[in-house]
Tab-separated table of N, CA and C in Angstrom:
chain	number	residue	atom	x	y	z
A	1	MET	N	0.859	-1.326	-0.129
A	1	MET	CA	-0.056	0.161	0.056
A	1	MET	C	1.016	1.163	-0.061
A	2	SER	N	2.141	1.050	-0.210
A	2	SER	CA	3.152	2.330	-0.220
A	2	SER	C	2.787	3.213	-1.308
A	3	ASP	N	2.466	4.252	-1.359
A	3	ASP	CA	2.262	5.281	-2.636
A	3	ASP	C	3.146	6.349	-2.699
A	4	PRO	N	4.201	6.338	-3.170
A	4	PRO	CA	5.012	7.617	-3.369
A	4	PRO	C	4.376	8.945	-3.793
A	5	ASN	N	3.050	8.747	-4.293
A	5	ASN	CA	2.448	10.103	-4.528
A	5	ASN	C	1.824	10.615	-3.774
A	6	ILE	N	1.393	10.043	-2.327
A	6	ILE	CA	0.736	10.613	-1.392
A	6	ILE	C	1.765	11.223	-0.513
A	7	THR	N	0.913	12.555	-0.398
A	7	THR	CA	1.946	13.379	0.691
A	7	THR	C	0.856	14.055	1.796
A	8	ALA	N	1.157	13.672	2.864
A	8	ALA	CA	0.395	13.885	3.954
A	8	ALA	C	0.795	15.118	4.931
A	9	ARG	N	0.178	15.523	5.945
A	9	ARG	CA	0.768	16.710	6.795
A	9	ARG	C	0.939	16.054	8.146
A	10	VAL	N	1.663	16.696	8.956
A	10	VAL	CA	1.477	16.276	10.253
A	10	VAL	C	0.624	17.205	10.958
A	11	ALA	N	-0.839	16.496	11.265
A	11	ALA	CA	-1.637	17.476	12.116
A	11	ALA	C	-1.359	18.061	13.610
A	12	ARG	N	-1.033	17.072	14.132
A	12	ARG	CA	-0.510	16.921	15.547
A	12	ARG	C	0.687	16.321	15.867
A	13	VAL	N	1.494	16.564	17.049
A	13	VAL	CA	2.702	15.811	17.645
A	13	VAL	C	2.368	15.940	19.112
A	14	PHE	N	2.702	14.609	19.450
A	14	PHE	CA	2.514	14.599	20.937
A	14	PHE	C	3.782	13.695	21.648
A	15	VAL	N	3.878	13.710	22.771
A	15	VAL	CA	4.913	13.276	23.407
A	15	VAL	C	4.381	12.373	24.750
A	16	ALA	N	4.692	11.119	25.107
A	16	ALA	CA	4.012	10.672	26.176
A	16	ALA	C	5.107	10.597	27.207
A	17	ARG	N	4.946	11.548	28.241
A	17	ARG	CA	6.017	11.643	29.135
A	17	ARG	C	5.610	10.870	30.572
A	18	GLU	N	4.369	10.919	30.867
A	18	GLU	CA	4.146	10.201	31.904
A	18	GLU	C	3.886	8.611	31.927
A	19	PRO	N	4.553	8.073	32.999
A	19	PRO	CA	4.709	6.527	32.946
A	19	PRO	C	3.327	5.823	33.215
A	20	ASP	N	2.655	6.647	34.106
A	20	ASP	CA	1.302	5.685	34.718
A	20	ASP	C	0.238	6.022	33.786
A	21	THR	N	0.181	6.695	32.260
A	21	THR	CA	-0.908	6.926	31.665
A	21	THR	C	-0.691	6.519	30.301
A	22	LEU	N	-1.763	6.018	29.500
A	22	LEU	CA	-1.521	5.722	28.277
A	22	LEU	C	-1.398	7.254	27.176
A	23	VAL	N	-2.309	8.273	27.861
A	23	VAL	CA	-2.484	9.412	27.280
A	23	VAL	C	-1.323	10.126	26.811
A	24	SER	N	-1.046	10.604	25.786
A	24	SER	CA	0.205	11.656	25.387
A	24	SER	C	-0.208	13.070	25.190
A	25	ALA	N	0.842	13.819	25.336
A	25	ALA	CA	0.672	15.453	25.824
A	25	ALA	C	0.944	16.092	24.100
A	26	ARG	N	0.009	16.918	23.681
A	26	ARG	CA	0.279	17.712	22.531
A	26	ARG	C	1.577	18.660	22.588
A	27	VAL	N	2.507	18.461	21.918
A	27	VAL	CA	3.647	19.710	21.625
A	27	VAL	C	3.352	20.269	20.259
A	28	ALA	N	4.030	21.246	20.011
A	28	ALA	CA	4.327	21.982	18.615
A	28	ALA	C	5.313	21.231	17.670
A	29	ARG	N	6.147	20.708	18.499
A	29	ARG	CA	7.333	20.097	17.779
A	29	ARG	C	8.159	18.772	18.616
A	30	ALA	N	8.797	18.208	18.067
A	30	ALA	CA	9.472	17.089	18.701
A	30	ALA	C	10.500	16.800	18.260
A	31	THR	N	11.923	16.676	18.943
A	31	THR	CA	13.234	16.247	18.372
A	31	THR	C	13.043	14.831	18.343
A	32	VAL	N	13.709	14.386	17.377
A	32	VAL	CA	13.601	12.939	16.965
A	32	VAL	C	15.130	12.499	17.176
A	33	LEU	N	15.220	11.492	17.982
A	33	LEU	CA	16.567	10.761	18.011
A	33	LEU	C	16.462	9.323	17.528
A	34	PHE	N	17.698	8.661	17.335
A	34	PHE	CA	17.696	7.287	16.848
A	34	PHE	C	16.784	6.363	17.514
A	35	GLY	N	16.818	6.780	18.991
A	35	GLY	CA	15.865	5.967	19.878
A	35	GLY	C	14.380	6.266	19.806
A	36	GLY	N	13.907	7.342	19.438
A	36	GLY	CA	12.344	7.828	19.318
A	36	GLY	C	12.510	9.183	19.685
A	37	PHE	N	11.360	9.761	20.228
A	37	PHE	CA	10.852	11.026	20.469
A	37	PHE	C	11.720	11.469	21.883
A	38	GLU	N	12.359	12.391	21.642
A	38	GLU	CA	13.312	12.850	22.870
A	38	GLU	C	11.910	12.876	23.974
A	39	ASP	N	12.438	12.411	25.359
A	39	ASP	CA	11.593	12.568	26.505
A	39	ASP	C	10.367	11.720	26.279
A	40	ASP	N	10.113	10.794	25.206
A	40	ASP	CA	9.007	9.844	25.469
A	40	ASP	C	9.314	8.809	26.200
A	41	LYS	N	8.161	8.160	26.672
A	41	LYS	CA	8.301	7.149	27.441
A	41	LYS	C	8.435	5.754	26.683
A	42	HIS	N	8.240	5.879	25.463
A	42	HIS	CA	8.408	4.699	24.522
A	42	HIS	C	9.788	4.678	23.757
A	43	ALA	N	10.444	5.813	23.897
A	43	ALA	CA	11.972	6.003	23.254
A	43	ALA	C	12.727	5.032	23.907
A	44	GLY	N	13.752	4.521	22.951
A	44	GLY	CA	14.729	3.809	23.459
A	44	GLY	C	14.979	2.650	22.531
A	45	TRP	N	16.395	1.976	22.436
A	45	TRP	CA	16.926	1.106	21.450
A	45	TRP	C	16.008	-0.514	21.932
A	46	THR	N	15.987	-0.374	23.173
A	46	THR	CA	14.963	-1.796	23.655
A	46	THR	C	14.061	-1.600	24.445
A	47	ARG	N	12.948	-2.584	24.584
A	47	ARG	CA	11.987	-2.535	25.548
A	47	ARG	C	11.821	-3.891	26.120
A	48	ARG	N	10.845	-3.947	26.905
A	48	ARG	CA	10.522	-5.328	27.633
A	48	ARG	C	9.230	-6.017	26.822
A	49	ALA	N	9.615	-7.354	26.615
A	49	ALA	CA	8.428	-8.189	25.924
A	49	ALA	C	7.128	-8.104	26.702
A	50	ASP	N	6.024	-7.806	25.944
A	50	ASP	CA	4.745	-7.876	26.548
A	50	ASP	C	3.841	-8.691	25.974
A	51	ALA	N	2.504	-8.625	25.961
A	51	ALA	CA	1.659	-9.375	25.158
A	51	ALA	C	1.551	-9.286	23.756
A	52	ARG	N	2.110	-8.541	23.250
A	52	ARG	CA	2.386	-8.192	21.771
A	52	ARG	C	3.269	-9.134	21.275
A	53	VAL	N	4.279	-9.927	21.945
A	53	VAL	CA	5.100	-10.880	21.477
A	53	VAL	C	5.065	-12.085	22.244
A	54	PRO	N	4.325	-12.975	22.090
A	54	PRO	CA	4.143	-14.095	23.085
A	54	PRO	C	5.201	-15.180	23.063
A	55	TRP	N	5.805	-14.804	21.878
A	55	TRP	CA	6.992	-15.884	21.618
A	55	TRP	C	8.298	-15.657	22.761
A	56	TYR	N	8.247	-14.419	23.311
A	56	TYR	CA	9.523	-14.207	24.321
A	56	TYR	C	8.463	-14.276	25.693
A	57	ARG	N	9.227	-14.583	26.683
A	57	ARG	CA	8.707	-14.631	28.002
A	57	ARG	C	8.748	-13.154	28.277
A	58	ARG	N	7.595	-12.636	28.993
A	58	ARG	CA	7.196	-11.355	29.574
A	58	ARG	C	8.583	-10.827	30.227
A	59	GLY	N	8.686	-9.613	29.857
A	59	GLY	CA	9.728	-8.879	30.607
A	59	GLY	C	11.114	-9.238	29.770
A	60	THR	N	11.386	-10.183	28.938
A	60	THR	CA	12.400	-10.139	28.167
A	60	THR	C	12.985	-8.850	27.535
A	61	ILE	N	14.382	-8.561	27.557
A	61	ILE	CA	14.684	-7.190	26.932
A	61	ILE	C	14.763	-7.505	25.337
A	62	ILE	N	13.912	-6.914	24.587
A	62	ILE	CA	14.075	-7.155	23.101
A	62	ILE	C	14.373	-5.702	22.301
A	63	ARG	N	14.597	-5.771	20.757
A	63	ARG	CA	14.619	-4.605	20.014
A	63	ARG	C	13.257	-3.997	20.308
A	64	ASN	N	13.518	-2.514	20.293
A	64	ASN	CA	12.103	-1.700	20.435
A	64	ASN	C	11.798	-1.369	18.920
A	65	GLU	N	11.060	-1.937	18.427
A	65	GLU	CA	10.329	-1.560	17.296
A	65	GLU	C	8.921	-0.813	17.314
A	66	ARG	N	8.859	-0.291	18.558
A	66	ARG	CA	7.426	0.626	18.857
A	66	ARG	C	8.010	1.649	19.365
A	67	GLN	N	9.116	2.450	18.642
A	67	GLN	CA	9.801	3.870	19.146
A	67	GLN	C	8.684	5.009	19.090
A	68	VAL	N	8.019	4.921	17.724
A	68	VAL	CA	6.898	5.947	17.513
A	68	VAL	C	5.576	5.416	17.162
A	69	SER	N	4.590	6.156	17.522
A	69	SER	CA	3.050	5.373	17.552
A	69	SER	C	2.457	6.521	16.539
A	70	LEU	N	2.096	6.306	15.194
A	70	LEU	CA	1.200	7.137	14.563
A	70	LEU	C	-0.117	6.607	14.182
A	71	VAL	N	-1.036	7.906	13.953
A	71	VAL	CA	-2.356	7.444	13.854
A	71	VAL	C	-2.812	8.541	12.378
A	72	SER	N	-3.833	8.250	11.792
A	72	SER	CA	-4.290	9.375	10.908
A	72	SER	C	-5.902	9.629	11.143
A	73	SER	N	-5.917	11.162	10.977
A	73	SER	CA	-7.160	11.824	11.192
A	73	SER	C	-8.252	11.007	10.627
A	74	GLU	N	-8.151	10.566	9.369
A	74	GLU	CA	-9.110	9.762	8.541
A	74	GLU	C	-9.709	8.572	9.395
A	75	GLU	N	-8.847	7.814	9.845
A	75	GLU	CA	-8.879	6.589	10.640
A	75	GLU	C	-9.449	6.803	12.090
A	76	LEU	N	-8.978	7.906	12.723
A	76	LEU	CA	-9.577	8.197	13.688
A	76	LEU	C	-11.173	8.559	13.739
A	77	ALA	N	-11.598	9.032	12.634
A	77	ALA	CA	-12.843	9.577	12.511
A	77	ALA	C	-13.827	8.100	12.243
A	78	ARG	N	-13.058	7.256	11.484
A	78	ARG	CA	-13.755	5.830	11.032
A	78	ARG	C	-13.917	5.237	12.482
A	79	ILE	N	-13.110	5.144	13.279
A	79	ILE	CA	-13.290	4.602	14.609
A	79	ILE	C	-13.941	5.147	15.284
A	80	ALA	N	-14.090	6.567	15.216
A	80	ALA	CA	-15.479	7.135	16.157
A	80	ALA	C	-16.841	6.647	15.658
A	81	LEU	N	-16.824	6.705	14.264
A	81	LEU	CA	-18.231	6.203	13.749
A	81	LEU	C	-18.435	4.769	14.266
A	82	ALA	N	-17.562	4.020	14.327
A	82	ALA	CA	-17.872	2.456	14.429
A	82	ALA	C	-18.030	2.333	16.012
A	83	LEU	N	-17.824	3.219	16.834
A	83	LEU	CA	-17.941	2.947	18.271
A	83	LEU	C	-19.180	4.045	18.535
A	84	GLY	N	-19.545	4.788	17.674
A	84	GLY	CA	-20.569	5.677	17.906
A	84	GLY	C	-20.378	6.711	18.883
A	85	VAL	N	-19.273	7.327	19.205
A	85	VAL	CA	-18.903	8.506	19.508
A	85	VAL	C	-18.651	9.723	18.751
A	86	PRO	N	-18.809	10.858	19.523
A	86	PRO	CA	-18.192	12.156	18.634
A	86	PRO	C	-17.019	12.330	18.291
A	87	GLU	N	-15.823	11.687	18.743
A	87	GLU	CA	-14.706	11.611	18.340
A	87	GLU	C	-13.413	10.907	18.914
A	88	VAL	N	-12.650	10.475	18.447
A	88	VAL	CA	-11.451	9.821	18.899
A	88	VAL	C	-10.130	10.743	18.921
A	89	LYS	N	-9.677	11.133	19.933
A	89	LYS	CA	-8.716	12.062	19.727
A	89	LYS	C	-7.231	10.960	20.082
A	90	ALA	N	-6.169	11.444	19.195
A	90	ALA	CA	-4.917	10.595	18.949
A	90	ALA	C	-4.168	10.626	20.223
A	91	GLU	N	-4.382	11.666	21.286
A	91	GLU	CA	-3.677	11.344	22.406
A	91	GLU	C	-4.161	10.351	23.480
A	92	TRP	N	-5.485	9.877	23.208
A	92	TRP	CA	-6.335	9.229	23.924
A	92	TRP	C	-5.785	7.612	23.627
A	93	LEU	N	-5.048	7.530	22.462
A	93	LEU	CA	-4.653	6.301	21.890
A	93	LEU	C	-2.896	6.201	22.033
A	94	GLY	N	-2.524	7.254	22.829
A	94	GLY	CA	-1.034	7.455	23.118
A	94	GLY	C	-0.292	7.638	21.908
A	95	ALA	N	-0.606	8.057	21.035
A	95	ALA	CA	-0.004	8.447	19.515
A	95	ALA	C	1.129	9.584	19.919
A	96	ASN	N	2.141	9.439	19.015
A	96	ASN	CA	3.292	10.325	18.921
A	96	ASN	C	2.886	11.386	17.931
A	97	LEU	N	2.144	10.982	16.996
A	97	LEU	CA	1.950	11.465	15.640
A	97	LEU	C	0.383	11.503	15.182
A	98	GLU	N	-0.288	12.650	14.683
A	98	GLU	CA	-1.575	12.299	13.834
A	98	GLU	C	-1.215	12.834	12.664
A	99	LEU	N	-1.402	12.047	11.449
A	99	LEU	CA	-1.228	12.681	10.155
A	99	LEU	C	-2.527	12.582	9.540
A	100	SER	N	-2.585	13.421	8.770
A	100	SER	CA	-4.032	13.761	7.456
A	100	SER	C	-3.440	13.741	6.227
A	101	GLY	N	-4.359	13.101	5.525
A	101	GLY	CA	-3.739	12.667	4.269
A	101	GLY	C	-3.485	11.459	3.745
A	102	VAL	N	-3.526	10.503	4.733
A	102	VAL	CA	-3.280	8.962	4.469
A	102	VAL	C	-4.420	8.169	5.179
A	103	PRO	N	-5.328	8.232	4.354
A	103	PRO	CA	-6.642	7.573	4.783
A	103	PRO	C	-6.552	5.977	5.308
A	104	ALA	N	-5.424	5.228	4.719
A	104	ALA	CA	-5.347	4.117	4.999
A	104	ALA	C	-3.651	3.829	5.690
A	105	LEU	N	-3.573	4.585	6.577
A	105	LEU	CA	-2.243	4.592	7.162
A	105	LEU	C	-1.901	3.037	7.801
A	106	THR	N	-2.981	2.612	8.632
A	106	THR	CA	-2.707	1.351	9.114
A	106	THR	C	-2.293	0.183	7.973
A	107	LEU	N	-2.644	0.163	7.019
A	107	LEU	CA	-2.096	-0.540	6.079
A	107	LEU	C	-1.118	-0.296	5.278
A	108	LEU	N	-0.307	0.695	5.698
A	108	LEU	CA	1.150	0.858	4.901
A	108	LEU	C	2.103	-0.380	5.123
A	109	ALA	N	2.656	-0.707	3.949
A	109	ALA	CA	3.683	-2.005	4.189
A	109	ALA	C	4.638	-1.832	5.197
A	110	PRO	N	5.223	-2.635	5.924
A	110	PRO	CA	6.323	-2.594	6.805
A	110	PRO	C	7.417	-2.124	5.651
A	111	ARG	N	8.584	-1.343	6.502
A	111	ARG	CA	9.564	-0.800	5.539
A	111	ARG	C	9.297	0.421	4.769
A	112	THR	N	8.180	0.843	4.599
A	112	THR	CA	7.592	2.212	4.132
A	112	THR	C	8.423	3.348	4.753
A	113	ARG	N	9.246	4.321	4.252
A	113	ARG	CA	9.655	5.057	4.831
A	113	ARG	C	8.848	6.283	4.770
A	114	LEU	N	8.555	7.141	6.096
A	114	LEU	CA	8.064	8.132	6.119
A	114	LEU	C	9.000	9.522	6.270
A	115	VAL	N	9.033	10.390	5.229
A	115	VAL	CA	10.020	11.341	5.095
A	115	VAL	C	9.277	12.826	5.367
A	116	PHE	N	9.896	13.176	6.454
A	116	PHE	CA	9.123	14.708	7.093
A	116	PHE	C	10.128	15.697	6.575
A	117	SER	N	9.244	16.936	6.037
A	117	SER	CA	9.918	18.096	5.474
A	117	SER	C	10.960	18.712	6.285
A	118	SER	N	10.909	18.544	7.702
A	118	SER	CA	11.873	19.111	8.509
A	118	SER	C	12.844	18.376	8.817
A	119	GLY	N	12.758	17.146	8.148
A	119	GLY	CA	14.245	16.295	8.170
A	119	GLY	C	14.186	14.921	8.698
A	120	ALA	N	13.503	14.675	9.796
A	120	ALA	CA	13.426	13.278	10.275
A	120	ALA	C	12.890	12.290	9.199
A	121	VAL	N	13.328	10.959	9.264
A	121	VAL	CA	12.663	9.834	8.458
A	121	VAL	C	12.561	8.713	9.468
A	122	LEU	N	11.335	8.222	9.285
A	122	LEU	CA	10.789	6.967	10.176
A	122	LEU	C	10.305	5.974	9.086
A	123	THR	N	10.835	4.685	9.692
A	123	THR	CA	10.341	3.324	8.880
A	123	THR	C	9.219	2.678	9.691
A	124	VAL	N	8.247	2.258	9.044
A	124	VAL	CA	7.288	1.440	9.326
A	124	VAL	C	7.607	0.291	9.947
A	125	GLU	N	7.167	-0.146	10.972
A	125	GLU	CA	7.560	-1.548	11.428
A	125	GLU	C	6.288	-2.429	11.260
A	126	GLY	N	5.016	-1.982	11.284
A	126	GLY	CA	3.691	-2.607	11.400
A	126	GLY	C	2.683	-1.995	11.799
A	127	GLU	N	1.583	-2.795	11.868
A	127	GLU	CA	0.263	-2.223	12.284
A	127	GLU	C	0.292	-2.155	13.667
A	128	ASN	N	-0.361	-1.431	14.756
A	128	ASN	CA	-0.271	-1.160	15.947
A	128	ASN	C	-1.770	-1.880	16.424
A	129	MET	N	-1.474	-2.937	16.700
A	129	MET	CA	-2.836	-3.956	16.977
A	129	MET	C	-3.493	-3.300	17.884
A	130	PRO	N	-5.062	-3.077	17.881
A	130	PRO	CA	-5.503	-2.241	18.854
A	130	PRO	C	-5.850	-3.672	20.114
A	131	CYS	N	-5.960	-2.691	21.207
A	131	CYS	CA	-6.211	-3.199	22.538
A	131	CYS	C	-7.058	-2.596	23.416
A	132	ARG	N	-7.617	-3.089	24.483
A	132	ARG	CA	-8.631	-2.378	25.373
A	132	ARG	C	-7.818	-1.068	26.117
A	133	GLY	N	-6.666	-0.891	26.332
A	133	GLY	CA	-6.141	0.289	26.849
A	133	GLY	C	-6.847	1.717	26.209
A	134	PRO	N	-6.652	1.853	25.089
A	134	PRO	CA	-6.997	3.066	24.393
A	134	PRO	C	-8.342	3.214	24.456
A	135	GLY	N	-9.264	2.026	24.468
A	135	GLY	CA	-10.801	1.923	24.678
A	135	GLY	C	-11.016	2.401	26.224
A	136	ARG	N	-10.159	1.980	27.143
A	136	ARG	CA	-10.425	2.298	28.293
A	136	ARG	C	-10.367	4.232	28.491
A	137	ALA	N	-9.352	4.419	27.771
A	137	ALA	CA	-8.995	5.955	27.913
A	137	ALA	C	-9.981	6.880	27.228
A	138	ILE	N	-10.319	6.139	26.135
A	138	ILE	CA	-11.433	6.976	25.437
A	138	ILE	C	-12.770	6.854	26.336
A	139	GLN	N	-13.131	6.032	26.811
A	139	GLN	CA	-14.167	5.803	27.784
A	139	GLN	C	-13.983	6.708	29.034
A	140	GLN	N	-13.078	6.779	29.492
A	140	GLN	CA	-12.956	7.691	30.458
A	140	GLN	C	-12.900	9.129	30.192
A	141	ALA	N	-12.263	9.604	28.989
A	141	ALA	CA	-12.289	10.967	28.449
A	141	ALA	C	-13.697	11.593	28.106
A	142	LEU	N	-14.485	10.645	27.693
A	142	LEU	CA	-16.070	10.883	27.198
A	142	LEU	C	-16.764	10.751	28.342
A	143	GLY	N	-16.636	9.866	29.208
A	143	GLY	CA	-17.461	9.526	30.482
A	143	GLY	C	-18.693	8.758	29.746
A	144	MET	N	-18.299	7.504	29.083
A	144	MET	CA	-19.244	6.679	28.877
A	144	MET	C	-18.656	5.204	29.240
A	145	ARG	N	-19.758	4.378	28.892
A	145	ARG	CA	-19.374	2.903	29.381
A	145	ARG	C	-19.505	2.109	28.100
A	146	GLY	N	-18.773	0.958	28.155
A	146	GLY	CA	-18.896	0.133	27.002
A	146	GLY	C	-17.817	0.204	25.980
A	147	ILE	N	-16.870	1.209	25.915
A	147	ILE	CA	-15.966	1.606	24.804
A	147	ILE	C	-14.777	0.410	24.983
A	148	GLU	N	-14.603	0.430	26.151
A	148	GLU	CA	-13.246	-0.321	26.281
A	148	GLU	C	-13.041	-1.638	25.628
A	149	THR	N	-14.308	-2.371	25.892
A	149	THR	CA	-14.251	-3.664	25.070
A	149	THR	C	-14.574	-3.829	23.874
A	150	ARG	N	-15.368	-2.689	23.239
A	150	ARG	CA	-15.754	-2.460	21.803
A	150	ARG	C	-14.625	-1.859	21.065
A	151	PHE	N	-13.675	-1.302	21.561
A	151	PHE	CA	-12.616	-0.594	20.862
A	151	PHE	C	-11.842	-1.692	20.005
A	152	PRO	N	-10.961	-2.579	20.756
A	152	PRO	CA	-10.250	-3.495	19.552
A	152	PRO	C	-10.988	-3.938	18.369
A	153	LYS	N	-12.266	-4.369	18.273
A	153	LYS	CA	-12.935	-4.890	17.129
A	153	LYS	C	-13.186	-3.310	16.297
A	154	ALA	N	-13.687	-2.138	16.772
A	154	ALA	CA	-14.098	-1.217	16.071
A	154	ALA	C	-12.604	-0.609	15.537
A	155	ALA	N	-11.451	-0.866	16.075
A	155	ALA	CA	-10.174	-0.124	15.567
A	155	ALA	C	-9.356	-1.107	14.750
A	156	LEU	N	-9.845	-2.321	14.377
A	156	LEU	CA	-9.001	-3.301	13.773
A	156	LEU	C	-8.624	-2.652	12.407
A	157	HIS	N	-7.363	-2.579	11.862
A	157	HIS	CA	-6.897	-2.182	10.777
A	157	HIS	C	-7.310	-0.739	10.389
A	158	LEU	N	-7.461	-0.214	11.621
A	158	LEU	CA	-7.476	1.306	11.588
A	158	LEU	C	-6.669	2.276	12.944
A	159	ARG	N	-5.974	1.365	13.738
A	159	ARG	CA	-5.535	1.618	15.010
A	159	ARG	C	-4.142	2.631	14.633
A	160	GLY	N	-3.584	2.638	13.536
A	160	GLY	CA	-2.362	2.961	13.353
A	160	GLY	C	-1.065	2.130	13.025
A	161	ILE	N	-0.137	2.820	13.112
A	161	ILE	CA	1.206	2.139	12.829
A	161	ILE	C	2.156	2.289	14.094
A	162	VAL	N	3.185	1.511	14.057
A	162	VAL	CA	4.383	1.717	15.033
A	162	VAL	C	5.705	1.812	13.994
A	163	ALA	N	6.518	2.851	14.260
A	163	ALA	CA	7.838	2.798	13.347
A	163	ALA	C	9.022	3.143	14.442
A	164	THR	N	10.008	2.985	13.705
A	164	THR	CA	11.444	3.183	14.170
A	164	THR	C	12.078	4.408	13.515
A	165	VAL	N	13.103	4.961	14.201
A	165	VAL	CA	13.737	6.094	13.503
A	165	VAL	C	14.797	5.899	12.634
A	166	GLU	N	14.736	6.155	11.175
A	166	GLU	CA	15.863	5.828	10.472
A	166	GLU	C	16.776	7.091	10.549
A	167	LEU	N	16.348	8.510	10.520
A	167	LEU	CA	17.222	9.544	10.324
A	167	LEU	C	16.526	10.421	11.446
A	168	PRO	N	17.573	11.036	12.341
A	168	PRO	CA	17.070	11.906	13.415
A	168	PRO	C	16.856	13.285	12.848
A	169	GLY	N	16.115	14.098	13.312
A	169	GLY	CA	15.603	15.428	13.232
A	169	GLY	C	14.830	15.951	14.041
A	170	GLU	N	13.745	16.722	13.503
A	170	GLU	CA	12.889	17.228	14.327
A	170	GLU	C	11.484	17.176	13.292
A	171	ILE	N	10.193	16.945	14.066
A	171	ILE	CA	9.034	17.031	13.256
A	171	ILE	C	8.231	17.949	14.030
A	172	VAL	N	7.395	18.830	13.143
A	172	VAL	CA	6.702	19.863	13.480
A	172	VAL	C	5.340	19.969	13.008
A	173	GLU	N	4.337	20.339	13.619
A	173	GLU	CA	2.900	20.424	13.126
A	173	GLU	C	2.955	21.020	11.810
A	174	GLY	N	2.355	20.695	11.116
A	174	GLY	CA	2.200	21.311	9.677
A	174	GLY	C	3.433	20.794	8.385
A	175	ASP	N	4.408	19.802	8.998
A	175	ASP	CA	5.273	19.424	8.122
A	175	ASP	C	4.612	18.500	7.021
A	176	ALA	N	5.076	18.655	5.956
A	176	ALA	CA	4.698	17.629	4.815
A	176	ALA	C	5.285	16.518	5.010
A	177	VAL	N	4.654	15.179	4.594
A	177	VAL	CA	5.369	13.943	5.129
A	177	VAL	C	5.024	12.955	3.523
A	178	SER	N	6.138	12.773	3.012
A	178	SER	CA	6.101	11.776	1.750
A	178	SER	C	6.185	10.381	2.085
A	179	LEU	N	5.565	9.562	1.315
A	179	LEU	CA	5.999	8.301	1.510
A	179	LEU	C	6.897	7.714	0.554
A	180	ALA	N	8.080	6.682	0.894
A	180	ALA	CA	8.949	6.091	0.151
A	180	ALA	C	9.141	4.921	0.321
A	181	PRO	N	9.287	4.103	-0.745
A	181	PRO	CA	9.660	2.512	-0.658
A	181	PRO	C	11.011	2.316	0.333
């Protein structure tokens, strides 16, 4: 699904600094290092294995292929529609970037490069599989019941992607983003 003719925009930039919450905080720009977004709790060369990698014992130190989390404005709107809620915000999903102009972001092929006009390059690692945590955050933010358990199905193939940093730089709201194989 990589299309070099698609040019997206960075709608919003977020950093997840708080270790006890999934929710990320909006910032105007982020410094991108080889390990991920500066000061982000998901940054680093390694991470501990969790339920997403059942072939490793939980807690095993593995390579961090989840340095950066991206969602699309278009897919967030589709999730909100599926859940029957007014909106789903990127920060409720713990995203680092919300892009607009890539309606099938979640289906981008692994190894696709996202080239940002301000200089950074991210490499798609794969789909960010939906789980109940973001559903719980949406439920809490909207003060509604039943979203936590419905979110995984509503967000399947719409939850966004995870990526690693190929070229450090800066990412700024409004940046153009081009896709490269």
